[in-house]
């Protein structure tokens, strides 16, 4: 990481003739969020009011750029279990207080090739398998070298070698919730534009070299394909669709021996401001033993299978998620740039044994005014055969420079 900052300093001190060619882009953003969790079996409930600030800068000259960004997360109201401190007598809110380097990277970018080295954000496709976990305040980054190559129009090759995953638990992370998980991770992604959408083939080798993190049992190799596209059906009517399949098995030090499959079918109809969405996602099971089902330890899992976070780790018998939702959006209502309302219903079942886990309803309202985004979010998980009834509410304000 020091090399990155030394390079940035060298660019800044390169002399008067060179200085005028250096572009400086400030990076500033802030988030204030209140999160309330009421979970059966845990009393009292959790209340978290956090303030997250990120600040840094990107210095660029020609194809080269050096970026440094720090972040701090402060609990203004800390009546919650953050996963690291205190007894787990309250529900979990995974936003521990933290001050750390968020990103520190050196980048070379041209039209056909971009190479990024250092601590960086990586979000591949829909982030199901590799993502940034942006909803959590500390987010997830990677110490990695990434190359993005576009040799032909519509074709992209994306290759990453990551030796450390910087987790949402921050600098105090320990035990099963480490601040960083080392390993030789490889992410390969090849996509091509076709008349029916973008077709992507991928291979994700997840290496977890920390014995305290599930005894290496999250190390896996995943291979699959994804098709994502859209088609106009008429004036102001558009159909979007996603199809995805993958197979996963044990990798490297994983003591388990298993094979499990993944399926996704998703469709969204956009009609004059209305969005109607339905889909079916399956994270398959093998023999029904713990951590022999399809796992996504590096994905942005909050985006999938409900916001109550009951399936961040896939149950031993897998999970099938049937969901349907609708939403409506307005643009330019007085001083409001955008207003959206959204509701989604989920029915969760196991992949084997036919168990009904529970149902969930998720609601979201957002208001955007210039650089400020205000959102209110609600999740209600009605348990049957897995976990307990849980209700969550968030009120969040995001501002970006």
mmCIF file of C-alpha atoms in Angstrom:
data_model
loop_
_atom_site.group_PDB
_atom_site.id
_atom_site.type_symbol
_atom_site.label_atom_id
_atom_site.label_comp_id
_atom_site.label_asym_id
_atom_site.label_seq_id
_atom_site.Cartn_x
_atom_site.Cartn_y
_atom_site.Cartn_z
ATOM 1 C CA UNK A 1 0.000 0.000 0.000
ATOM 2 C CA UNK A 2 2.877 2.370 0.723
ATOM 3 C CA UNK A 3 3.969 2.180 -2.932
ATOM 4 C CA UNK A 4 0.643 3.667 -3.982
ATOM 5 C CA UNK A 5 1.016 6.698 -1.749
ATOM 6 C CA UNK A 6 4.664 7.160 -2.738
ATOM 7 C CA UNK A 7 3.576 7.149 -6.389
ATOM 8 C CA UNK A 8 0.909 9.760 -5.689
ATOM 9 C CA UNK A 9 3.448 11.910 -3.861
ATOM 10 C CA UNK A 10 5.885 11.601 -6.762
ATOM 11 C CA UNK A 11 3.223 12.752 -9.204
ATOM 12 C CA UNK A 12 2.413 15.755 -7.028
ATOM 13 C CA UNK A 13 6.068 16.723 -6.724
ATOM 14 C CA UNK A 14 7.050 16.145 -10.343
ATOM 15 C CA UNK A 15 7.678 19.828 -11.006
ATOM 16 C CA UNK A 16 5.863 22.899 -12.341
ATOM 17 C CA UNK A 17 5.820 21.667 -15.950
ATOM 18 C CA UNK A 18 4.116 18.433 -14.930
ATOM 19 C CA UNK A 19 1.905 19.741 -12.125
ATOM 20 C CA UNK A 20 -0.543 21.479 -14.434
ATOM 21 C CA UNK A 21 -1.302 18.107 -16.068
ATOM 22 C CA UNK A 22 -2.267 16.420 -12.794
ATOM 23 C CA UNK A 23 -5.993 16.237 -12.110
ATOM 24 C CA UNK A 24 -7.139 16.030 -8.504
ATOM 25 C CA UNK A 25 -10.591 14.615 -7.767
ATOM 26 C CA UNK A 26 -11.770 14.878 -4.146
ATOM 27 C CA UNK A 27 -13.727 11.926 -2.745
ATOM 28 C CA UNK A 28 -16.146 12.801 0.053
ATOM 29 C CA UNK A 29 -19.309 11.043 1.157
ATOM 30 C CA UNK A 30 -21.318 10.743 4.354
ATOM 31 C CA UNK A 31 -24.079 8.485 5.646
ATOM 32 C CA UNK A 32 -26.309 8.722 8.684
ATOM 33 C CA UNK A 33 -28.472 5.687 9.438
ATOM 34 C CA UNK A 34 -30.889 4.602 12.127
ATOM 35 C CA UNK A 35 -31.531 0.857 12.268
ATOM 36 C CA UNK A 36 -34.056 -0.825 14.555
ATOM 37 C CA UNK A 37 -34.325 -4.608 14.945
ATOM 38 C CA UNK A 38 -37.021 -6.459 16.857
ATOM 39 C CA UNK A 39 -36.290 -10.200 16.889
ATOM 40 C CA UNK A 40 -38.244 -12.889 18.736
ATOM 41 C CA UNK A 41 -36.087 -14.641 21.315
ATOM 42 C CA UNK A 42 -33.899 -11.616 21.981
ATOM 43 C CA UNK A 43 -34.976 -8.915 24.414
ATOM 44 C CA UNK A 44 -34.474 -5.969 24.298
ATOM 45 C CA UNK A 45 -34.527 -4.906 20.664
ATOM 46 C CA UNK A 46 -31.574 -3.244 18.909
ATOM 47 C CA UNK A 47 -31.257 0.444 18.102
ATOM 48 C CA UNK A 48 -28.279 1.683 16.120
ATOM 49 C CA UNK A 49 -27.696 5.242 14.962
ATOM 50 C CA UNK A 50 -24.433 5.353 13.042
ATOM 51 C CA UNK A 51 -22.500 8.012 11.154
ATOM 52 C CA UNK A 52 -20.147 6.910 8.391
ATOM 53 C CA UNK A 53 -17.769 9.316 6.625
ATOM 54 C CA UNK A 54 -15.347 8.606 3.793
ATOM 55 C CA UNK A 55 -12.783 11.058 2.477
ATOM 56 C CA UNK A 56 -9.877 10.874 0.089
ATOM 57 C CA UNK A 57 -8.645 11.926 -3.339
ATOM 58 C CA UNK A 58 -7.698 10.560 -6.726
ATOM 59 C CA UNK A 59 -4.675 12.016 -8.537
ATOM 60 C CA UNK A 60 -4.508 11.254 -12.241
ATOM 61 C CA UNK A 61 -2.187 12.057 -15.119
ATOM 62 C CA UNK A 62 -2.712 10.543 -18.536
ATOM 63 C CA UNK A 63 -3.530 6.841 -18.152
ATOM 64 C CA UNK A 64 -2.246 6.703 -14.543
ATOM 65 C CA UNK A 65 -4.217 7.346 -11.369
ATOM 66 C CA UNK A 66 -3.464 6.959 -7.669
ATOM 67 C CA UNK A 67 -6.343 6.845 -5.191
ATOM 68 C CA UNK A 68 -6.418 6.923 -1.402
ATOM 69 C CA UNK A 69 -9.581 6.921 0.707
ATOM 70 C CA UNK A 70 -10.143 6.509 4.460
ATOM 71 C CA UNK A 71 -13.382 5.860 6.310
ATOM 72 C CA UNK A 72 -14.698 6.107 9.849
ATOM 73 C CA UNK A 73 -17.868 4.679 11.365
ATOM 74 C CA UNK A 74 -19.173 6.080 14.667
ATOM 75 C CA UNK A 75 -22.089 4.765 16.731
ATOM 76 C CA UNK A 76 -24.026 7.770 18.009
ATOM 77 C CA UNK A 77 -26.526 5.354 19.597
ATOM 78 C CA UNK A 78 -24.998 1.958 20.306
ATOM 79 C CA UNK A 79 -27.821 -0.120 21.780
ATOM 80 C CA UNK A 80 -27.029 -3.104 19.574
ATOM 81 C CA UNK A 81 -24.710 -6.084 19.205
ATOM 82 C CA UNK A 82 -22.186 -5.223 16.500
ATOM 83 C CA UNK A 83 -20.855 -8.773 16.142
ATOM 84 C CA UNK A 84 -17.587 -8.083 17.989
ATOM 85 C CA UNK A 85 -18.226 -6.226 21.237
ATOM 86 C CA UNK A 86 -20.375 -7.090 24.219
ATOM 87 C CA UNK A 87 -22.737 -9.975 24.827
ATOM 88 C CA UNK A 88 -25.125 -10.980 22.073
ATOM 89 C CA UNK A 89 -28.200 -10.183 24.164
ATOM 90 C CA UNK A 90 -29.527 -7.803 21.509
ATOM 91 C CA UNK A 91 -30.061 -8.466 17.784
ATOM 92 C CA UNK A 92 -27.085 -8.104 15.469
ATOM 93 C CA UNK A 93 -26.454 -4.889 13.538
ATOM 94 C CA UNK A 94 -23.253 -5.543 11.592
ATOM 95 C CA UNK A 95 -21.836 -1.998 11.747
ATOM 96 C CA UNK A 96 -19.009 -1.976 14.331
ATOM 97 C CA UNK A 97 -17.222 1.298 14.986
ATOM 98 C CA UNK A 98 -14.104 1.542 12.871
ATOM 99 C CA UNK A 99 -11.445 3.833 11.397
ATOM 100 C CA UNK A 100 -9.497 2.348 8.504
ATOM 101 C CA UNK A 101 -8.140 2.698 4.984
ATOM 102 C CA UNK A 102 -11.078 1.948 2.703
ATOM 103 C CA UNK A 103 -9.294 2.097 -0.655
ATOM 104 C CA UNK A 104 -5.655 2.556 -1.666
ATOM 105 C CA UNK A 105 -4.972 1.721 -5.276
ATOM 106 C CA UNK A 106 -2.855 2.479 -8.318
ATOM 107 C CA UNK A 107 -4.568 2.253 -11.694
ATOM 108 C CA UNK A 108 -3.532 2.224 -15.340
ATOM 109 C CA UNK A 109 -6.493 2.778 -17.674
ATOM 110 C CA UNK A 110 -6.853 2.985 -21.427
ATOM 111 C CA UNK A 111 -9.794 2.181 -23.688
ATOM 112 C CA UNK A 112 -8.886 -1.495 -24.201
ATOM 113 C CA UNK A 113 -7.179 -2.191 -20.857
ATOM 114 C CA UNK A 114 -7.565 -1.197 -17.205
ATOM 115 C CA UNK A 115 -5.276 -2.604 -14.501
ATOM 116 C CA UNK A 116 -5.936 -1.825 -10.825
ATOM 117 C CA UNK A 117 -3.597 -2.835 -7.990
ATOM 118 C CA UNK A 118 -4.104 -2.375 -4.259
ATOM 119 C CA UNK A 119 -7.109 -2.185 -1.942
ATOM 120 C CA UNK A 120 -10.148 -1.737 -4.168
ATOM 121 C CA UNK A 121 -13.857 -2.268 -4.653
ATOM 122 C CA UNK A 122 -14.862 -5.203 -6.847
ATOM 123 C CA UNK A 123 -18.465 -5.826 -7.902
ATOM 124 C CA UNK A 124 -18.999 -8.437 -10.608
ATOM 125 C CA UNK A 125 -22.287 -8.708 -12.529
ATOM 126 C CA UNK A 126 -25.194 -8.529 -10.040
ATOM 127 C CA UNK A 127 -22.789 -9.048 -7.069
ATOM 128 C CA UNK A 128 -24.308 -12.443 -6.236
ATOM 129 C CA UNK A 129 -20.884 -14.088 -6.024
ATOM 130 C CA UNK A 130 -18.401 -11.190 -5.683
ATOM 131 C CA UNK A 131 -19.468 -7.794 -4.374
ATOM 132 C CA UNK A 132 -18.790 -4.730 -2.243
ATOM 133 C CA UNK A 133 -21.516 -5.204 0.426
ATOM 134 C CA UNK A 134 -22.144 -1.471 0.113
ATOM 135 C CA UNK A 135 -25.175 -1.457 2.429
ATOM 136 C CA UNK A 136 -23.028 -2.158 5.498
ATOM 137 C CA UNK A 137 -21.092 0.882 6.676
ATOM 138 C CA UNK A 138 -17.629 -0.675 6.571
ATOM 139 C CA UNK A 139 -18.327 -2.450 3.255
ATOM 140 C CA UNK A 140 -16.052 -5.091 1.731
ATOM 141 C CA UNK A 141 -12.920 -4.459 -0.309
ATOM 142 C CA UNK A 142 -10.165 -6.594 -1.770
ATOM 143 C CA UNK A 143 -6.382 -6.406 -1.716
ATOM 144 C CA UNK A 144 -5.950 -7.474 -5.288
ATOM 145 C CA UNK A 145 -4.655 -7.019 -8.809
ATOM 146 C CA UNK A 146 -7.436 -6.753 -11.394
ATOM 147 C CA UNK A 147 -7.178 -6.560 -15.177
ATOM 148 C CA UNK A 148 -10.122 -5.585 -17.399
ATOM 149 C CA UNK A 149 -9.517 -6.152 -21.099
ATOM 150 C CA UNK A 150 -11.849 -5.241 -23.977
ATOM 151 C CA UNK A 151 -10.094 -6.656 -27.085
ATOM 152 C CA UNK A 152 -13.192 -6.446 -29.312
ATOM 153 C CA UNK A 153 -16.371 -4.402 -29.326
ATOM 154 C CA UNK A 154 -18.876 -6.030 -26.985
ATOM 155 C CA UNK A 155 -16.321 -8.447 -25.500
ATOM 156 C CA UNK A 156 -14.768 -8.037 -22.046
ATOM 157 C CA UNK A 157 -12.371 -10.194 -20.058
ATOM 158 C CA UNK A 158 -12.184 -9.476 -16.315
ATOM 159 C CA UNK A 159 -9.459 -11.230 -14.277
ATOM 160 C CA UNK A 160 -8.663 -10.720 -10.577
ATOM 161 C CA UNK A 161 -6.180 -12.217 -8.156
ATOM 162 C CA UNK A 162 -7.048 -11.248 -4.556
ATOM 163 C CA UNK A 163 -4.805 -12.213 -1.659
ATOM 164 C CA UNK A 164 -6.912 -10.648 1.095
ATOM 165 C CA UNK A 165 -10.609 -9.901 1.587
ATOM 166 C CA UNK A 166 -11.160 -6.885 3.861
ATOM 167 C CA UNK A 167 -14.423 -7.654 5.619
ATOM 168 C CA UNK A 168 -17.290 -5.566 7.019
ATOM 169 C CA UNK A 169 -16.018 -6.239 10.570
ATOM 170 C CA UNK A 170 -13.269 -3.613 10.356
ATOM 171 C CA UNK A 171 -9.975 -3.393 12.196
ATOM 172 C CA UNK A 172 -11.301 -5.003 15.400
ATOM 173 C CA UNK A 173 -12.412 -8.130 13.550
ATOM 174 C CA UNK A 174 -11.412 -11.415 15.143
ATOM 175 C CA UNK A 175 -12.360 -15.067 15.456
ATOM 176 C CA UNK A 176 -14.970 -16.130 12.917
ATOM 177 C CA UNK A 177 -15.374 -12.439 12.003
ATOM 178 C CA UNK A 178 -11.856 -11.555 10.907
ATOM 179 C CA UNK A 179 -10.906 -8.064 9.708
ATOM 180 C CA UNK A 180 -9.290 -9.712 6.693
ATOM 181 C CA UNK A 181 -9.384 -13.220 5.271
ATOM 182 C CA UNK A 182 -6.259 -14.226 3.375
ATOM 183 C CA UNK A 183 -6.078 -16.687 0.521
ATOM 184 C CA UNK A 184 -5.375 -17.118 -3.171
ATOM 185 C CA UNK A 185 -8.699 -16.007 -4.653
ATOM 186 C CA UNK A 186 -9.167 -15.942 -8.430
ATOM 187 C CA UNK A 187 -12.141 -14.326 -10.197
ATOM 188 C CA UNK A 188 -12.450 -14.843 -13.969
ATOM 189 C CA UNK A 189 -15.300 -13.327 -15.946
ATOM 190 C CA UNK A 190 -15.706 -13.326 -19.748
ATOM 191 C CA UNK A 191 -18.694 -11.524 -21.275
ATOM 192 C CA UNK A 192 -19.944 -10.904 -24.801
ATOM 193 C CA UNK A 193 -22.800 -8.826 -26.150
ATOM 194 C CA UNK A 194 -25.375 -10.827 -28.127
ATOM 195 C CA UNK A 195 -28.676 -9.864 -29.801
ATOM 196 C CA UNK A 196 -30.600 -11.144 -26.750
ATOM 197 C CA UNK A 197 -28.362 -9.710 -24.027
ATOM 198 C CA UNK A 198 -24.962 -9.957 -22.377
ATOM 199 C CA UNK A 199 -23.774 -13.550 -22.033
ATOM 200 C CA UNK A 200 -21.182 -14.125 -19.301
ATOM 201 C CA UNK A 201 -19.165 -17.164 -18.347
ATOM 202 C CA UNK A 202 -17.418 -17.121 -14.984
ATOM 203 C CA UNK A 203 -15.106 -19.040 -12.675
ATOM 204 C CA UNK A 204 -14.699 -17.965 -9.038
ATOM 205 C CA UNK A 205 -12.101 -19.726 -6.883
ATOM 206 C CA UNK A 206 -12.634 -18.661 -3.268
ATOM 207 C CA UNK A 207 -9.749 -19.545 -0.964
ATOM 208 C CA UNK A 208 -10.283 -19.039 2.781
ATOM 209 C CA UNK A 209 -6.970 -19.511 4.573
ATOM 210 C CA UNK A 210 -8.179 -18.605 8.075
ATOM 211 C CA UNK A 211 -8.942 -21.643 10.231
ATOM 212 C CA UNK A 212 -11.131 -19.556 12.555
ATOM 213 C CA UNK A 213 -13.464 -18.740 9.671
ATOM 214 C CA UNK A 214 -15.575 -21.909 9.574
ATOM 215 C CA UNK A 215 -12.502 -24.154 9.542
ATOM 216 C CA UNK A 216 -11.770 -23.470 5.839
ATOM 217 C CA UNK A 217 -15.269 -24.768 4.921
ATOM 218 C CA UNK A 218 -16.130 -21.660 2.892
ATOM 219 C CA UNK A 219 -13.396 -22.351 0.333
ATOM 220 C CA UNK A 220 -15.111 -23.234 -2.941
ATOM 221 C CA UNK A 221 -14.843 -23.303 -6.713
ATOM 222 C CA UNK A 222 -17.815 -22.015 -8.699
ATOM 223 C CA UNK A 223 -18.310 -22.203 -12.466
ATOM 224 C CA UNK A 224 -21.320 -20.914 -14.349
ATOM 225 C CA UNK A 225 -22.983 -18.691 -16.927
ATOM 226 C CA UNK A 226 -25.369 -15.736 -16.912
ATOM 227 C CA UNK A 227 -27.557 -14.030 -19.492
ATOM 228 C CA UNK A 228 -28.898 -10.532 -18.796
ATOM 229 C CA UNK A 229 -30.783 -8.393 -21.267
ATOM 230 C CA UNK A 230 -33.832 -6.313 -22.068
ATOM 231 C CA UNK A 231 -36.224 -5.809 -24.938
ATOM 232 C CA UNK A 232 -38.650 -3.047 -25.818
ATOM 233 C CA UNK A 233 -42.218 -4.337 -26.140
ATOM 234 C CA UNK A 234 -43.804 -1.009 -27.091
ATOM 235 C CA UNK A 235 -43.697 2.715 -26.320
ATOM 236 C CA UNK A 236 -42.503 3.071 -22.718
ATOM 237 C CA UNK A 237 -42.802 -0.692 -22.176
ATOM 238 C CA UNK A 238 -39.658 -2.778 -21.603
ATOM 239 C CA UNK A 239 -38.980 -6.319 -20.453
ATOM 240 C CA UNK A 240 -35.760 -7.062 -18.542
ATOM 241 C CA UNK A 241 -34.593 -10.590 -17.835
ATOM 242 C CA UNK A 242 -31.825 -12.561 -16.127
ATOM 243 C CA UNK A 243 -30.978 -16.254 -16.371
ATOM 244 C CA UNK A 244 -28.128 -17.723 -14.369
ATOM 245 C CA UNK A 245 -26.747 -21.171 -13.558
ATOM 246 C CA UNK A 246 -23.666 -22.268 -11.615
ATOM 247 C CA UNK A 247 -22.213 -25.323 -9.975
ATOM 248 C CA UNK A 248 -20.065 -25.244 -6.852
ATOM 249 C CA UNK A 249 -17.802 -27.724 -5.091
ATOM 250 C CA UNK A 250 -15.164 -27.766 -2.350
ATOM 251 C CA UNK A 251 -11.788 -26.170 -2.970
ATOM 252 C CA UNK A 252 -8.286 -26.066 -1.489
ATOM 253 C CA UNK A 253 -8.326 -26.765 2.289
ATOM 254 C CA UNK A 254 -12.078 -27.313 2.596
ATOM 255 C CA UNK A 255 -12.521 -30.600 4.522
ATOM 256 C CA UNK A 256 -16.053 -31.093 3.141
ATOM 257 C CA UNK A 257 -16.703 -32.915 -0.097
ATOM 258 C CA UNK A 258 -19.786 -31.597 -1.824
ATOM 259 C CA UNK A 259 -21.391 -30.398 -5.050
ATOM 260 C CA UNK A 260 -24.327 -27.971 -5.201
ATOM 261 C CA UNK A 261 -26.004 -26.007 -7.985
ATOM 262 C CA UNK A 262 -27.383 -22.478 -8.337
ATOM 263 C CA UNK A 263 -30.291 -21.284 -10.512
ATOM 264 C CA UNK A 264 -31.857 -17.887 -11.114
ATOM 265 C CA UNK A 265 -34.753 -16.874 -13.357
ATOM 266 C CA UNK A 266 -35.796 -13.219 -13.060
ATOM 267 C CA UNK A 267 -38.031 -10.916 -15.120
ATOM 268 C CA UNK A 268 -38.936 -7.233 -14.756
ATOM 269 C CA UNK A 269 -41.639 -5.431 -16.724
ATOM 270 C CA UNK A 270 -41.217 -1.646 -16.902
ATOM 271 C CA UNK A 271 -44.446 0.109 -17.920
ATOM 272 C CA UNK A 272 -44.678 3.909 -17.776
ATOM 273 C CA UNK A 273 -42.979 4.272 -14.399
ATOM 274 C CA UNK A 274 -44.281 0.989 -12.966
ATOM 275 C CA UNK A 275 -41.895 -1.924 -12.383
ATOM 276 C CA UNK A 276 -43.315 -5.411 -11.928
ATOM 277 C CA UNK A 277 -40.760 -8.045 -10.935
ATOM 278 C CA UNK A 278 -40.853 -11.781 -10.294
ATOM 279 C CA UNK A 279 -38.214 -14.459 -9.976
ATOM 280 C CA UNK A 280 -37.101 -17.779 -8.595
ATOM 281 C CA UNK A 281 -33.643 -18.333 -7.092
ATOM 282 C CA UNK A 282 -32.250 -21.653 -5.878
ATOM 283 C CA UNK A 283 -29.113 -22.198 -3.800
ATOM 284 C CA UNK A 284 -28.922 -25.965 -3.852
ATOM 285 C CA UNK A 285 -27.985 -28.517 -1.214
ATOM 286 C CA UNK A 286 -25.856 -31.640 -1.374
ATOM 287 C CA UNK A 287 -26.162 -34.093 1.518
ATOM 288 C CA UNK A 288 -27.783 -31.796 4.094
ATOM 289 C CA UNK A 289 -24.663 -31.288 6.235
ATOM 290 C CA UNK A 290 -23.641 -27.802 7.368
ATOM 291 C CA UNK A 291 -21.818 -25.776 4.690
ATOM 292 C CA UNK A 292 -22.320 -28.391 1.960
ATOM 293 C CA UNK A 293 -24.978 -26.217 0.319
ATOM 294 C CA UNK A 294 -24.229 -23.490 -2.236
ATOM 295 C CA UNK A 295 -22.436 -20.649 -0.390
ATOM 296 C CA UNK A 296 -21.657 -17.063 -1.450
ATOM 297 C CA UNK A 297 -19.264 -15.722 1.247
ATOM 298 C CA UNK A 298 -17.942 -12.897 -0.988
ATOM 299 C CA UNK A 299 -21.259 -11.769 -2.452
ATOM 300 C CA UNK A 300 -23.389 -8.755 -1.578
ATOM 301 C CA UNK A 301 -25.923 -11.046 0.085
ATOM 302 C CA UNK A 302 -28.079 -8.254 1.516
ATOM 303 C CA UNK A 303 -29.394 -7.669 -2.021
ATOM 304 C CA UNK A 304 -30.809 -11.182 -2.229
ATOM 305 C CA UNK A 305 -33.345 -13.325 -0.344
ATOM 306 C CA UNK A 306 -34.794 -10.558 1.780
ATOM 307 C CA UNK A 307 -33.399 -7.742 3.895
ATOM 308 C CA UNK A 308 -33.960 -9.507 7.227
ATOM 309 C CA UNK A 309 -30.622 -11.299 6.610
ATOM 310 C CA UNK A 310 -31.823 -14.821 7.452
ATOM 311 C CA UNK A 311 -29.927 -16.424 4.574
ATOM 312 C CA UNK A 312 -26.511 -14.756 4.583
ATOM 313 C CA UNK A 313 -25.195 -18.274 5.155
ATOM 314 C CA UNK A 314 -27.134 -20.821 3.117
ATOM 315 C CA UNK A 315 -28.859 -23.417 5.355
ATOM 316 C CA UNK A 316 -27.653 -27.020 5.185
ATOM 317 C CA UNK A 317 -30.705 -28.027 3.137
ATOM 318 C CA UNK A 318 -30.314 -25.122 0.692
ATOM 319 C CA UNK A 319 -32.911 -22.464 -0.052
ATOM 320 C CA UNK A 320 -35.474 -21.777 -2.758
ATOM 321 C CA UNK A 321 -36.712 -18.202 -2.995
ATOM 322 C CA UNK A 322 -39.892 -17.432 -4.919
ATOM 323 C CA UNK A 323 -40.412 -13.670 -5.026
ATOM 324 C CA UNK A 324 -42.626 -11.035 -6.605
ATOM 325 C CA UNK A 325 -42.693 -7.284 -6.278
ATOM 326 C CA UNK A 326 -43.796 -3.992 -7.728
ATOM 327 C CA UNK A 327 -42.721 -0.380 -7.608
ATOM 328 C CA UNK A 328 -43.385 3.032 -9.054
ATOM 329 C CA UNK A 329 -41.089 5.980 -9.684
ATOM 330 C CA UNK A 330 -41.625 9.682 -10.261
ATOM 331 C CA UNK A 331 -39.125 12.153 -11.716
ATOM 332 C CA UNK A 332 -38.931 15.882 -11.021
ATOM 333 C CA UNK A 333 -41.614 16.536 -8.437
ATOM 334 C CA UNK A 334 -40.911 20.161 -7.556
ATOM 335 C CA UNK A 335 -37.490 20.205 -5.900
ATOM 336 C CA UNK A 336 -37.396 16.409 -5.729
ATOM 337 C CA UNK A 337 -35.302 14.845 -8.495
ATOM 338 C CA UNK A 338 -36.692 11.339 -8.021
ATOM 339 C CA UNK A 339 -39.160 9.510 -5.770
ATOM 340 C CA UNK A 340 -39.594 5.719 -5.752
ATOM 341 C CA UNK A 341 -41.762 3.241 -3.864
ATOM 342 C CA UNK A 342 -41.135 -0.510 -3.856
ATOM 343 C CA UNK A 343 -42.601 -3.657 -2.257
ATOM 344 C CA UNK A 344 -41.399 -7.291 -2.517
ATOM 345 C CA UNK A 345 -42.763 -10.570 -1.164
ATOM 346 C CA UNK A 346 -40.629 -13.714 -0.644
ATOM 347 C CA UNK A 347 -41.537 -17.326 0.066
ATOM 348 C CA UNK A 348 -38.580 -19.372 1.310
ATOM 349 C CA UNK A 349 -38.350 -23.159 1.160
ATOM 350 C CA UNK A 350 -35.539 -25.686 1.458
ATOM 351 C CA UNK A 351 -33.965 -27.258 -1.620
ATOM 352 C CA UNK A 352 -34.274 -30.714 -0.076
ATOM 353 C CA UNK A 353 -36.877 -32.213 2.309
ATOM 354 C CA UNK A 354 -39.554 -29.692 1.242
ATOM 355 C CA UNK A 355 -39.401 -27.496 4.354
ATOM 356 C CA UNK A 356 -41.137 -24.108 4.441
ATOM 357 C CA UNK A 357 -38.664 -21.746 6.116
ATOM 358 C CA UNK A 358 -40.839 -18.644 6.242
ATOM 359 C CA UNK A 359 -42.086 -15.626 4.300
ATOM 360 C CA UNK A 360 -40.865 -12.044 4.124
ATOM 361 C CA UNK A 361 -42.196 -8.660 3.038
ATOM 362 C CA UNK A 362 -39.756 -5.847 2.149
ATOM 363 C CA UNK A 363 -40.760 -2.208 1.643
ATOM 364 C CA UNK A 364 -38.619 0.693 0.385
ATOM 365 C CA UNK A 365 -39.170 4.411 -0.258
ATOM 366 C CA UNK A 366 -36.447 6.726 -1.594
ATOM 367 C CA UNK A 367 -36.273 10.464 -2.241
ATOM 368 C CA UNK A 368 -33.379 12.033 -4.171
ATOM 369 C CA UNK A 369 -32.637 15.769 -4.052
ATOM 370 C CA UNK A 370 -29.445 16.726 -5.896
ATOM 371 C CA UNK A 371 -26.587 14.934 -4.090
ATOM 372 C CA UNK A 372 -28.689 13.721 -1.161
ATOM 373 C CA UNK A 373 -30.621 10.450 -1.004
ATOM 374 C CA UNK A 374 -33.115 9.746 1.792
ATOM 375 C CA UNK A 375 -34.446 6.204 2.161
ATOM 376 C CA UNK A 376 -36.821 4.404 4.492
ATOM 377 C CA UNK A 377 -36.745 0.605 4.473
ATOM 378 C CA UNK A 378 -38.724 -2.106 6.293
ATOM 379 C CA UNK A 379 -38.388 -5.908 6.460
ATOM 380 C CA UNK A 380 -40.742 -8.361 8.155
ATOM 381 C CA UNK A 381 -39.695 -12.033 8.282
ATOM 382 C CA UNK A 382 -42.486 -14.417 9.354
ATOM 383 C CA UNK A 383 -40.721 -17.602 10.455
ATOM 384 C CA UNK A 384 -41.980 -21.159 10.055
ATOM 385 C CA UNK A 385 -39.196 -23.770 10.083
ATOM 386 C CA UNK A 386 -36.121 -21.511 10.162
ATOM 387 C CA UNK A 387 -35.011 -18.754 12.567
ATOM 388 C CA UNK A 388 -37.529 -16.527 14.391
ATOM 389 C CA UNK A 389 -39.908 -13.707 13.537
ATOM 390 C CA UNK A 390 -37.925 -10.541 12.854
ATOM 391 C CA UNK A 391 -38.858 -6.953 12.025
ATOM 392 C CA UNK A 392 -36.302 -4.392 10.853
ATOM 393 C CA UNK A 393 -36.589 -0.693 10.053
ATOM 394 C CA UNK A 394 -34.014 1.657 8.562
ATOM 395 C CA UNK A 395 -33.995 5.411 8.009
ATOM 396 C CA UNK A 396 -30.940 6.496 6.041
ATOM 397 C CA UNK A 397 -29.458 9.682 4.618
ATOM 398 C CA UNK A 398 -26.646 9.509 2.037
ATOM 399 C CA UNK A 399 -24.713 12.481 0.686
ATOM 400 C CA UNK A 400 -21.978 12.369 -1.957
ATOM 401 C CA UNK A 401 -19.757 15.265 -2.999
#
